[in-house]
PDB file of C-alpha atoms in Angstrom:
ATOM      1  CA  MET Y   1     103.202 -65.677 264.966  1.00 66.00           C
ATOM      2  CA  SER Y   2     104.370 -65.253 268.563  1.00 63.00           C
ATOM      3  CA  ALA Y   3     102.537 -67.732 270.732  1.00 70.00           C
ATOM      4  CA  HIS Y   4     104.046 -67.126 274.140  1.00 87.00           C
ATOM      5  CA  ALA Y   5     104.478 -64.475 276.797  1.00 93.00           C
ATOM      6  CA  PRO Y   6     107.938 -62.864 277.234  1.00 94.00           C
ATOM      7  CA  SER Y   7     108.468 -64.777 280.504  1.00 95.00           C
ATOM      8  CA  TYR Y   8     108.223 -68.048 278.547  1.00 96.00           C
ATOM      9  CA  TYR Y   9     111.078 -66.983 276.247  1.00 96.00           C
ATOM     10  CA  VAL Y  10     113.178 -65.954 279.236  1.00 97.00           C
ATOM     11  CA  LYS Y  11     112.583 -69.418 280.721  1.00 97.00           C
ATOM     12  CA  ILE Y  12     113.754 -71.097 277.484  1.00 97.00           C
ATOM     13  CA  TRP Y  13     116.834 -68.836 277.440  1.00 97.00           C
ATOM     14  CA  ALA Y  14     117.627 -69.822 281.050  1.00 97.00           C
ATOM     15  CA  ILE Y  15     117.352 -73.527 280.133  1.00 97.00           C
ATOM     16  CA  LEU Y  16     119.661 -72.940 277.141  1.00 97.00           C
ATOM     17  CA  CYS Y  17     122.204 -71.219 279.411  1.00 97.00           C
ATOM     18  CA  GLY Y  18     122.022 -74.142 281.854  1.00 96.00           C
ATOM     19  CA  LEU Y  19     122.643 -76.586 279.010  1.00 96.00           C
ATOM     20  CA  LEU Y  20     125.586 -74.457 277.835  1.00 96.00           C
ATOM     21  CA  VAL Y  21     127.207 -74.777 281.274  1.00 95.00           C
ATOM     22  CA  VAL Y  22     126.729 -78.569 281.186  1.00 94.00           C
ATOM     23  CA  SER Y  23     128.217 -78.760 277.685  1.00 93.00           C
ATOM     24  CA  ILE Y  24     131.356 -76.957 278.890  1.00 93.00           C
ATOM     25  CA  ILE Y  25     131.760 -78.776 282.209  1.00 92.00           C
ATOM     26  CA  GLY Y  26     130.858 -82.277 280.944  1.00 89.00           C
ATOM     27  CA  PRO Y  27     133.881 -82.760 278.637  1.00 87.00           C
ATOM     28  CA  MET Y  28     136.221 -81.707 281.491  1.00 85.00           C
ATOM     29  CA  ALA Y  29     135.729 -85.212 282.898  1.00 84.00           C
ATOM     30  CA  GLY Y  30     137.823 -86.442 279.974  1.00 82.00           C
ATOM     31  CA  ILE Y  31     135.544 -89.429 279.328  1.00 85.00           C
ATOM     32  CA  ARG Y  32     134.780 -89.846 275.611  1.00 83.00           C
ATOM     33  CA  VAL Y  33     131.164 -90.980 276.046  1.00 87.00           C
ATOM     34  CA  VAL Y  34     130.408 -88.171 278.497  1.00 88.00           C
ATOM     35  CA  THR Y  35     131.940 -85.661 276.056  1.00 86.00           C
ATOM     36  CA  LEU Y  36     129.817 -86.985 273.189  1.00 85.00           C
ATOM     37  CA  ILE Y  37     126.629 -86.779 275.244  1.00 88.00           C
ATOM     38  CA  THR Y  38     127.263 -83.456 276.979  1.00 87.00           C
ATOM     39  CA  ALA Y  39     128.776 -81.640 273.995  1.00 86.00           C
ATOM     40  CA  PHE Y  40     127.013 -83.031 270.939  1.00 89.00           C
ATOM     41  CA  GLY Y  41     123.868 -84.497 272.528  1.00 93.00           C
ATOM     42  CA  ILE Y  42     123.186 -81.237 274.296  1.00 94.00           C
ATOM     43  CA  ALA Y  43     123.902 -79.256 271.104  1.00 95.00           C
ATOM     44  CA  ILE Y  44     121.059 -81.161 269.452  1.00 95.00           C
ATOM     45  CA  VAL Y  45     118.745 -80.425 272.411  1.00 96.00           C
ATOM     46  CA  LYS Y  46     119.706 -76.730 272.327  1.00 96.00           C
ATOM     47  CA  ALA Y  47     119.119 -76.570 268.562  1.00 96.00           C
ATOM     48  CA  TYR Y  48     115.700 -78.186 269.039  1.00 96.00           C
ATOM     49  CA  LEU Y  49     114.738 -75.671 271.737  1.00 97.00           C
ATOM     50  CA  VAL Y  50     115.814 -72.707 269.595  1.00 96.00           C
ATOM     51  CA  ALA Y  51     114.067 -74.020 266.464  1.00 95.00           C
ATOM     52  CA  LYS Y  52     110.836 -74.920 268.271  1.00 95.00           C
ATOM     53  CA  ASN Y  53     110.494 -71.955 270.609  1.00 94.00           C
ATOM     54  CA  PHE Y  54     112.426 -69.027 269.130  1.00 95.00           C
ATOM     55  CA  MET Y  55     111.942 -69.811 265.420  1.00 94.00           C
ATOM     56  CA  HIS Y  56     108.396 -70.994 266.210  1.00 93.00           C
ATOM     57  CA  LEU Y  57     108.741 -74.102 264.077  1.00 93.00           C
ATOM     58  CA  GLY Y  58     106.426 -75.796 266.566  1.00 89.00           C
ATOM     59  CA  ILE Y  59     103.514 -73.673 265.349  1.00 89.00           C
ATOM     60  CA  GLU Y  60     104.697 -73.008 261.774  1.00 91.00           C
ATOM     61  CA  ARG Y  61     103.146 -74.879 258.806  1.00 92.00           C
ATOM     62  CA  ARG Y  62     104.270 -78.478 258.994  1.00 93.00           C
ATOM     63  CA  TRP Y  63     105.710 -78.515 255.457  1.00 94.00           C
ATOM     64  CA  VAL Y  64     108.242 -75.813 256.402  1.00 94.00           C
ATOM     65  CA  THR Y  65     109.745 -78.258 258.895  1.00 95.00           C
ATOM     66  CA  TYR Y  66     109.717 -80.965 256.219  1.00 95.00           C
ATOM     67  CA  ILE Y  67     111.628 -78.727 253.773  1.00 95.00           C
ATOM     68  CA  LEU Y  68     114.285 -77.980 256.402  1.00 95.00           C
ATOM     69  CA  LEU Y  69     114.539 -81.644 257.430  1.00 95.00           C
ATOM     70  CA  GLY Y  70     114.789 -82.541 253.725  1.00 96.00           C
ATOM     71  CA  MET Y  71     117.917 -80.386 253.504  1.00 96.00           C
ATOM     72  CA  VAL Y  72     119.355 -82.099 256.568  1.00 95.00           C
ATOM     73  CA  ALA Y  73     118.610 -85.452 254.879  1.00 96.00           C
ATOM     74  CA  PHE Y  74     120.631 -84.304 251.830  1.00 95.00           C
ATOM     75  CA  MET Y  75     123.539 -83.678 254.170  1.00 95.00           C
ATOM     76  CA  VAL Y  76     123.238 -87.157 255.632  1.00 95.00           C
ATOM     77  CA  VAL Y  77     123.342 -88.612 252.092  1.00 96.00           C
ATOM     78  CA  PHE Y  78     126.378 -86.424 251.316  1.00 94.00           C
ATOM     79  CA  PHE Y  79     128.120 -87.618 254.487  1.00 93.00           C
ATOM     80  CA  GLY Y  80     127.262 -91.254 253.812  1.00 94.00           C
ATOM     81  CA  GLY Y  81     128.521 -91.038 250.233  1.00 93.00           C
ATOM     82  CA  ILE Y  82     131.788 -89.199 250.846  1.00 91.00           C
ATOM     83  CA  SER Y  83     132.954 -90.328 254.276  1.00 90.00           C
ATOM     84  CA  PRO Y  84     133.945 -93.903 253.287  1.00 87.00           C
ATOM     85  CA  ASP Y  85     136.528 -92.429 250.874  1.00 84.00           C
ATOM     86  CA  VAL Y  86     137.805 -89.951 253.437  1.00 85.00           C
ATOM     87  CA  LEU Y  87     137.970 -92.427 256.303  1.00 85.00           C
ATOM     88  CA  ARG Y  88     139.356 -95.433 254.425  1.00 82.00           C
ATOM     89  CA  HIS Y  89     143.138 -95.746 254.328  1.00 79.00           C
ATOM     90  CA  LYS Y  90     143.439 -98.229 251.485  1.00 81.00           C
ATOM     91  CA  GLY Y  91     141.385 -99.615 248.612  1.00 82.00           C
ATOM     92  CA  THR Y  92     141.835-102.375 246.049  1.00 84.00           C
ATOM     93  CA  GLN Y  93     143.991-100.183 243.765  1.00 85.00           C
ATOM     94  CA  TRP Y  94     145.407 -97.585 246.148  1.00 82.00           C
ATOM     95  CA  GLN Y  95     146.559 -96.731 249.610  1.00 81.00           C
ATOM     96  CA  LYS Y  96     147.307 -93.548 251.505  1.00 78.00           C
ATOM     97  CA  THR Y  97     151.008 -92.947 252.053  1.00 81.00           C
ATOM     98  CA  TYR Y  98     150.400 -90.146 254.560  1.00 77.00           C
ATOM     99  CA  GLN Y  99     151.448 -91.138 258.066  1.00 78.00           C
ATOM    100  CA  GLU Y 100     149.016 -89.919 260.710  1.00 78.00           C
ATOM    101  CA  PRO Y 101     150.933 -88.233 263.570  1.00 80.00           C
ATOM    102  CA  ALA Y 102     150.351 -89.428 267.129  1.00 81.00           C
ATOM    103  CA  VAL Y 103     147.883 -87.567 269.350  1.00 80.00           C
ATOM    104  CA  THR Y 104     150.011 -85.767 271.902  1.00 76.00           C
ATOM    105  CA  HIS Y 105     147.874 -82.840 273.093  1.00 63.00           C
ATOM    106  CA  GLU Y 106     151.122 -80.980 273.603  1.00 49.00           C
ATOM    107  CA  HIS Y 107     151.903 -77.542 272.292  1.00 46.00           C
ATOM    108  CA  GLU Y 108     153.017 -77.936 268.700  1.00 46.00           C
ATOM    109  CA  THR Y 109     154.249 -75.468 266.181  1.00 46.00           C
ATOM    110  CA  PRO Y 110     152.012 -75.398 263.101  1.00 47.00           C
ATOM    111  CA  THR Y 111     153.256 -77.483 260.196  1.00 47.00           C
ATOM    112  CA  GLU Y 112     152.218 -77.858 256.610  1.00 45.00           C
ATOM    113  CA  GLY Y 113     150.167 -80.940 255.752  1.00 47.00           C
ATOM    114  CA  HIS Y 114     146.903 -82.589 256.800  1.00 52.00           C
TER     115      HIS Y 114
ATOM    116  CA  MET K   1      96.569 -69.880 257.201  1.00 66.00           C
ATOM    117  CA  GLU K   2      99.120 -69.271 254.428  1.00 85.00           C
ATOM    118  CA  VAL K   3     102.736 -68.472 255.163  1.00 89.00           C
ATOM    119  CA  PRO K   4     103.383 -64.774 254.334  1.00 93.00           C
ATOM    120  CA  THR K   5     105.637 -64.321 251.285  1.00 94.00           C
ATOM    121  CA  GLY K   6     108.464 -62.633 253.219  1.00 94.00           C
ATOM    122  CA  ARG K   7     108.609 -65.374 255.821  1.00 95.00           C
ATOM    123  CA  LEU K   8     108.438 -68.048 253.140  1.00 95.00           C
ATOM    124  CA  ALA K   9     111.440 -66.425 251.432  1.00 96.00           C
ATOM    125  CA  VAL K  10     113.372 -66.538 254.705  1.00 96.00           C
ATOM    126  CA  TRP K  11     112.609 -70.240 255.117  1.00 96.00           C
ATOM    127  CA  TRP K  12     113.919 -70.930 251.604  1.00 96.00           C
ATOM    128  CA  VAL K  13     117.072 -68.938 252.322  1.00 97.00           C
ATOM    129  CA  LEU K  14     117.589 -70.976 255.480  1.00 97.00           C
ATOM    130  CA  ALA K  15     116.997 -74.221 253.573  1.00 97.00           C
ATOM    131  CA  SER K  16     119.900 -73.286 251.287  1.00 97.00           C
ATOM    132  CA  GLU K  17     121.977 -72.202 254.279  1.00 97.00           C
ATOM    133  CA  ILE K  18     121.514 -75.657 255.812  1.00 97.00           C
ATOM    134  CA  VAL K  19     123.204 -77.128 252.743  1.00 96.00           C
ATOM    135  CA  ILE K  20     126.046 -74.569 252.842  1.00 96.00           C
ATOM    136  CA  PHE K  21     126.857 -75.005 256.532  1.00 97.00           C
ATOM    137  CA  GLY K  22     125.868 -78.681 256.524  1.00 96.00           C
ATOM    138  CA  GLY K  23     128.301 -79.427 253.704  1.00 95.00           C
ATOM    139  CA  LEU K  24     131.120 -77.586 255.426  1.00 96.00           C
ATOM    140  CA  LEU K  25     130.508 -79.117 258.842  1.00 95.00           C
ATOM    141  CA  GLY K  26     129.902 -82.586 257.364  1.00 95.00           C
ATOM    142  CA  ALA K  27     133.272 -82.385 255.590  1.00 95.00           C
ATOM    143  CA  TYR K  28     134.907 -81.198 258.819  1.00 95.00           C
ATOM    144  CA  ILE K  29     133.390 -84.034 260.864  1.00 94.00           C
ATOM    145  CA  MET K  30     134.493 -86.766 258.455  1.00 93.00           C
ATOM    146  CA  HIS K  31     138.039 -85.382 258.268  1.00 91.00           C
ATOM    147  CA  ARG K  32     138.172 -84.930 262.030  1.00 92.00           C
ATOM    148  CA  ILE K  33     137.182 -88.577 262.557  1.00 90.00           C
ATOM    149  CA  GLY K  34     139.743 -89.635 259.939  1.00 88.00           C
ATOM    150  CA  HIS K  35     142.568 -87.607 261.487  1.00 87.00           C
ATOM    151  CA  PRO K  36     142.635 -88.060 265.271  1.00 87.00           C
ATOM    152  CA  ALA K  37     145.861 -86.012 265.375  1.00 88.00           C
ATOM    153  CA  TRP K  38     143.803 -82.876 264.693  1.00 90.00           C
ATOM    154  CA  ALA K  39     143.242 -82.969 268.450  1.00 88.00           C
ATOM    155  CA  ASN K  40     146.818 -81.651 268.723  1.00 89.00           C
ATOM    156  CA  GLN K  41     145.618 -78.471 267.004  1.00 91.00           C
ATOM    157  CA  ALA K  42     142.115 -78.284 268.497  1.00 92.00           C
ATOM    158  CA  ILE K  43     143.652 -78.099 271.968  1.00 92.00           C
ATOM    159  CA  HIS K  44     144.705 -74.510 271.141  1.00 94.00           C
ATOM    160  CA  THR K  45     141.196 -73.113 270.578  1.00 95.00           C
ATOM    161  CA  ASN K  46     139.883 -71.091 273.512  1.00 95.00           C
ATOM    162  CA  THR K  47     136.883 -72.917 275.048  1.00 94.00           C
ATOM    163  CA  TRP K  48     136.020 -70.026 277.371  1.00 95.00           C
ATOM    164  CA  ALA K  49     135.941 -67.486 274.534  1.00 96.00           C
ATOM    165  CA  GLY K  50     133.749 -69.872 272.509  1.00 96.00           C
ATOM    166  CA  GLY K  51     131.516 -70.469 275.539  1.00 96.00           C
ATOM    167  CA  PHE K  52     131.166 -66.747 276.210  1.00 97.00           C
ATOM    168  CA  ASN K  53     130.265 -66.146 272.570  1.00 97.00           C
ATOM    169  CA  THR K  54     127.640 -68.911 272.781  1.00 97.00           C
ATOM    170  CA  LEU K  55     126.113 -67.132 275.777  1.00 98.00           C
ATOM    171  CA  VAL K  56     126.156 -63.839 273.844  1.00 98.00           C
ATOM    172  CA  LEU K  57     124.398 -65.365 270.832  1.00 97.00           C
ATOM    173  CA  LEU K  58     121.805 -67.164 272.980  1.00 97.00           C
ATOM    174  CA  SER K  59     121.084 -63.869 274.747  1.00 97.00           C
ATOM    175  CA  SER K  60     120.830 -62.010 271.443  1.00 98.00           C
ATOM    176  CA  SER K  61     118.358 -64.652 270.266  1.00 97.00           C
ATOM    177  CA  LEU K  62     116.275 -63.867 273.354  1.00 97.00           C
ATOM    178  CA  SER K  63     116.212 -60.149 272.528  1.00 97.00           C
ATOM    179  CA  ALA K  64     115.355 -60.993 268.886  1.00 97.00           C
ATOM    180  CA  VAL K  65     112.355 -63.108 269.904  1.00 97.00           C
ATOM    181  CA  LEU K  66     111.246 -60.408 272.380  1.00 97.00           C
ATOM    182  CA  ALA K  67     111.480 -57.872 269.531  1.00 97.00           C
ATOM    183  CA  HIS K  68     109.225 -60.140 267.494  1.00 97.00           C
ATOM    184  CA  HIS K  69     106.780 -60.319 270.418  1.00 96.00           C
ATOM    185  CA  ALA K  70     106.753 -56.513 270.711  1.00 97.00           C
ATOM    186  CA  ALA K  71     106.181 -56.143 266.955  1.00 97.00           C
ATOM    187  CA  GLU K  72     103.276 -58.579 267.098  1.00 95.00           C
ATOM    188  CA  HIS K  73     101.698 -56.371 269.724  1.00 96.00           C
ATOM    189  CA  GLY K  74     102.153 -53.278 267.567  1.00 95.00           C
ATOM    190  CA  ASP K  75     104.928 -51.746 269.669  1.00 96.00           C
ATOM    191  CA  GLY K  76     107.371 -50.805 266.894  1.00 97.00           C
ATOM    192  CA  PRO K  77     109.667 -48.547 268.969  1.00 97.00           C
ATOM    193  CA  LYS K  78     110.171 -51.308 271.558  1.00 97.00           C
ATOM    194  CA  ALA K  79     110.828 -53.857 268.793  1.00 97.00           C
ATOM    195  CA  ALA K  80     113.406 -51.473 267.267  1.00 98.00           C
ATOM    196  CA  ARG K  81     115.103 -51.035 270.649  1.00 98.00           C
ATOM    197  CA  LEU K  82     115.302 -54.803 271.145  1.00 98.00           C
ATOM    198  CA  LEU K  83     116.649 -55.318 267.615  1.00 98.00           C
ATOM    199  CA  ARG K  84     119.418 -52.802 268.326  1.00 98.00           C
ATOM    200  CA  ILE K  85     120.233 -54.674 271.544  1.00 98.00           C
ATOM    201  CA  THR K  86     120.423 -57.843 269.428  1.00 98.00           C
ATOM    202  CA  CYS K  87     122.874 -56.044 267.127  1.00 98.00           C
ATOM    203  CA  LEU K  88     124.952 -55.133 270.157  1.00 98.00           C
ATOM    204  CA  GLY K  89     125.124 -58.857 270.928  1.00 98.00           C
ATOM    205  CA  GLY K  90     126.344 -59.493 267.389  1.00 98.00           C
ATOM    206  CA  LEU K  91     128.972 -56.785 267.784  1.00 98.00           C
ATOM    207  CA  THR K  92     130.159 -58.272 271.086  1.00 98.00           C
ATOM    208  CA  PHE K  93     130.425 -61.661 269.401  1.00 98.00           C
ATOM    209  CA  LEU K  94     132.582 -60.201 266.612  1.00 98.00           C
ATOM    210  CA  VAL K  95     134.852 -58.289 269.009  1.00 98.00           C
ATOM    211  CA  VAL K  96     135.521 -61.462 271.049  1.00 98.00           C
ATOM    212  CA  LYS K  97     136.187 -63.333 267.806  1.00 98.00           C
ATOM    213  CA  ALA K  98     138.608 -60.633 266.644  1.00 97.00           C
ATOM    214  CA  PHE K  99     140.630 -60.891 269.881  1.00 97.00           C
ATOM    215  CA  GLU K 100     140.553 -64.676 269.656  1.00 97.00           C
ATOM    216  CA  TRP K 101     141.764 -64.772 266.042  1.00 97.00           C
ATOM    217  CA  THR K 102     144.451 -62.137 266.687  1.00 97.00           C
ATOM    218  CA  HIS K 103     145.861 -64.264 269.503  1.00 96.00           C
ATOM    219  CA  GLU K 104     145.757 -67.459 267.424  1.00 96.00           C
ATOM    220  CA  ILE K 105     147.395 -65.810 264.413  1.00 97.00           C
ATOM    221  CA  GLU K 106     150.099 -64.354 266.679  1.00 96.00           C
ATOM    222  CA  LEU K 107     150.838 -67.910 267.840  1.00 95.00           C
ATOM    223  CA  GLY K 108     151.244 -68.920 264.194  1.00 95.00           C
ATOM    224  CA  TYR K 109     147.938 -70.727 263.694  1.00 96.00           C
ATOM    225  CA  THR K 110     146.770 -69.270 260.395  1.00 96.00           C
ATOM    226  CA  ILE K 111     144.338 -70.481 257.717  1.00 96.00           C
ATOM    227  CA  THR K 112     147.245 -72.116 255.832  1.00 95.00           C
ATOM    228  CA  SER K 113     148.884 -73.791 258.874  1.00 93.00           C
ATOM    229  CA  ASN K 114     147.081 -77.093 258.303  1.00 90.00           C
ATOM    230  CA  LEU K 115     143.679 -78.501 257.419  1.00 92.00           C
ATOM    231  CA  PHE K 116     142.251 -78.154 260.937  1.00 95.00           C
ATOM    232  CA  TRP K 117     142.943 -74.422 261.007  1.00 96.00           C
ATOM    233  CA  SER K 118     141.680 -74.088 257.410  1.00 96.00           C
ATOM    234  CA  PHE K 119     138.337 -75.538 258.505  1.00 96.00           C
ATOM    235  CA  TYR K 120     138.388 -73.490 261.704  1.00 97.00           C
ATOM    236  CA  TYR K 121     138.836 -70.126 259.985  1.00 97.00           C
ATOM    237  CA  THR K 122     136.539 -70.997 257.065  1.00 97.00           C
ATOM    238  CA  ALA K 123     133.641 -72.214 259.232  1.00 97.00           C
ATOM    239  CA  ALA K 124     133.963 -69.494 261.878  1.00 97.00           C
ATOM    240  CA  GLY K 125     134.593 -66.858 259.187  1.00 97.00           C
ATOM    241  CA  LEU K 126     131.565 -67.865 257.139  1.00 98.00           C
ATOM    242  CA  HIS K 127     129.492 -67.772 260.310  1.00 98.00           C
ATOM    243  CA  ALA K 128     130.884 -64.330 261.237  1.00 98.00           C
ATOM    244  CA  ALA K 129     129.955 -63.074 257.744  1.00 98.00           C
ATOM    245  CA  HIS K 130     126.379 -64.199 258.429  1.00 98.00           C
ATOM    246  CA  VAL K 131     126.455 -62.356 261.771  1.00 98.00           C
ATOM    247  CA  ILE K 132     127.552 -59.152 259.997  1.00 98.00           C
ATOM    248  CA  ALA K 133     124.863 -59.558 257.306  1.00 98.00           C
ATOM    249  CA  GLY K 134     122.227 -60.136 260.003  1.00 98.00           C
ATOM    250  CA  MET K 135     123.318 -57.022 261.899  1.00 98.00           C
ATOM    251  CA  VAL K 136     123.127 -54.809 258.801  1.00 98.00           C
ATOM    252  CA  ILE K 137     119.645 -56.080 257.894  1.00 97.00           C
ATOM    253  CA  MET K 138     118.524 -55.781 261.510  1.00 97.00           C
ATOM    254  CA  LEU K 139     119.541 -52.117 261.693  1.00 98.00           C
ATOM    255  CA  ILE K 140     117.584 -51.412 258.501  1.00 97.00           C
ATOM    256  CA  VAL K 141     114.530 -53.258 259.873  1.00 98.00           C
ATOM    257  CA  ALA K 142     114.863 -51.456 263.240  1.00 98.00           C
ATOM    258  CA  ARG K 143     114.781 -48.091 261.459  1.00 97.00           C
ATOM    259  CA  THR K 144     111.385 -48.748 259.868  1.00 97.00           C
ATOM    260  CA  ALA K 145     110.049 -50.610 262.912  1.00 97.00           C
ATOM    261  CA  ALA K 146     110.757 -47.550 265.094  1.00 97.00           C
ATOM    262  CA  ARG K 147     108.192 -45.708 262.946  1.00 97.00           C
ATOM    263  CA  ASN K 148     105.730 -48.602 263.339  1.00 96.00           C
ATOM    264  CA  GLN K 149     106.182 -49.536 259.665  1.00 95.00           C
ATOM    265  CA  GLU K 150     106.741 -52.978 258.110  1.00 95.00           C
ATOM    266  CA  LEU K 151     106.598 -54.689 261.496  1.00 96.00           C
ATOM    267  CA  GLN K 152     106.322 -58.134 259.875  1.00 95.00           C
ATOM    268  CA  ARG K 153     109.999 -57.788 258.923  1.00 96.00           C
ATOM    269  CA  VAL K 154     110.957 -58.052 262.608  1.00 97.00           C
ATOM    270  CA  GLU K 155     109.885 -61.680 262.653  1.00 96.00           C
ATOM    271  CA  ASN K 156     111.702 -62.433 259.384  1.00 97.00           C
ATOM    272  CA  ILE K 157     115.070 -61.084 260.508  1.00 97.00           C
ATOM    273  CA  GLY K 158     114.491 -62.787 263.882  1.00 97.00           C
ATOM    274  CA  ILE K 159     114.130 -66.195 262.205  1.00 97.00           C
ATOM    275  CA  TYR K 160     117.375 -65.600 260.301  1.00 98.00           C
ATOM    276  CA  TRP K 161     119.171 -64.546 263.496  1.00 98.00           C
ATOM    277  CA  HIS K 162     118.015 -67.646 265.377  1.00 97.00           C
ATOM    278  CA  PHE K 163     119.428 -69.746 262.539  1.00 97.00           C
ATOM    279  CA  VAL K 164     122.790 -67.981 262.892  1.00 97.00           C
ATOM    280  CA  ASP K 165     122.614 -68.832 266.615  1.00 97.00           C
ATOM    281  CA  LEU K 166     121.682 -72.419 265.770  1.00 96.00           C
ATOM    282  CA  VAL K 167     124.716 -72.851 263.490  1.00 97.00           C
ATOM    283  CA  TRP K 168     126.986 -71.604 266.275  1.00 97.00           C
ATOM    284  CA  ILE K 169     125.395 -74.106 268.686  1.00 97.00           C
ATOM    285  CA  PHE K 170     126.964 -76.833 266.488  1.00 96.00           C
ATOM    286  CA  LEU K 171     130.202 -74.991 265.693  1.00 97.00           C
ATOM    287  CA  PHE K 172     130.980 -74.506 269.373  1.00 96.00           C
ATOM    288  CA  PRO K 173     131.329 -78.199 270.362  1.00 95.00           C
ATOM    289  CA  LEU K 174     132.953 -79.092 267.023  1.00 95.00           C
ATOM    290  CA  LEU K 175     135.682 -76.436 267.141  1.00 95.00           C
ATOM    291  CA  TYR K 176     136.069 -75.672 270.843  1.00 94.00           C
ATOM    292  CA  ILE K 177     134.999 -78.644 272.938  1.00 91.00           C
ATOM    293  CA  ALA K 178     136.118 -81.693 270.945  1.00 86.00           C
ATOM    294  CA  LYS K 179     139.778 -81.631 271.969  1.00 79.00           C
TER     295      LYS K 179
END
């Protein structure tokens, strides 16, 4: 099930390499939104290109894609169910006593803890 | 057209792999959001080594898909050659990773240092284990493909290898770019 000529795959690879360069350079600007778009947005685009063109999901039976997306949906449910507990710092009957250290970005020696 | 049994099996394996890696990365993301101070640790991962390894895996994916193309056209020896080149990519990836980890461990950042490094070594280690497994299977497939036998296996191992590449595409920004 290989639908394209070798030159097509080389073209996709070149695009992926170009996107890799953007994903490294983009975050150097130090702007949070730019980092999110260039690092994580581009990761999604790269994943799509690999899945569609190299894994041939674009021409595979449609239900294969649905199975894989179903698994991703399970992960979204998992994230949605667990993350409120992880991200919340206090509830009606409890609170976290752990003090989050400040973000310094300086060289630190490793310490035990979170 | 039905999906051949071997390929169907690979898709099911990958469906379970999505849950394995998805669970691990989902847990990492929620903890990372909850603990902004992890940035103090993430700053020590080597972006250039991670970037180089991304390039290596993308290139190995190219050789894997070209091997598949050769197999589809009945050229087993060429497919075998390209699969071995793909393996070389996997080996390069592991060597870079070994140097990277050695340096980080020498600095004192081990799997027990804190939760960031625990996630880092677990996620990257699990991924590296998949790279090793893929390389072993690929060498076995290349051996039969060189004799023009079982050429359909080239596509199956290729799909698996692209998935390994795909996982790294997400690990790279999570572990190396998000400082």
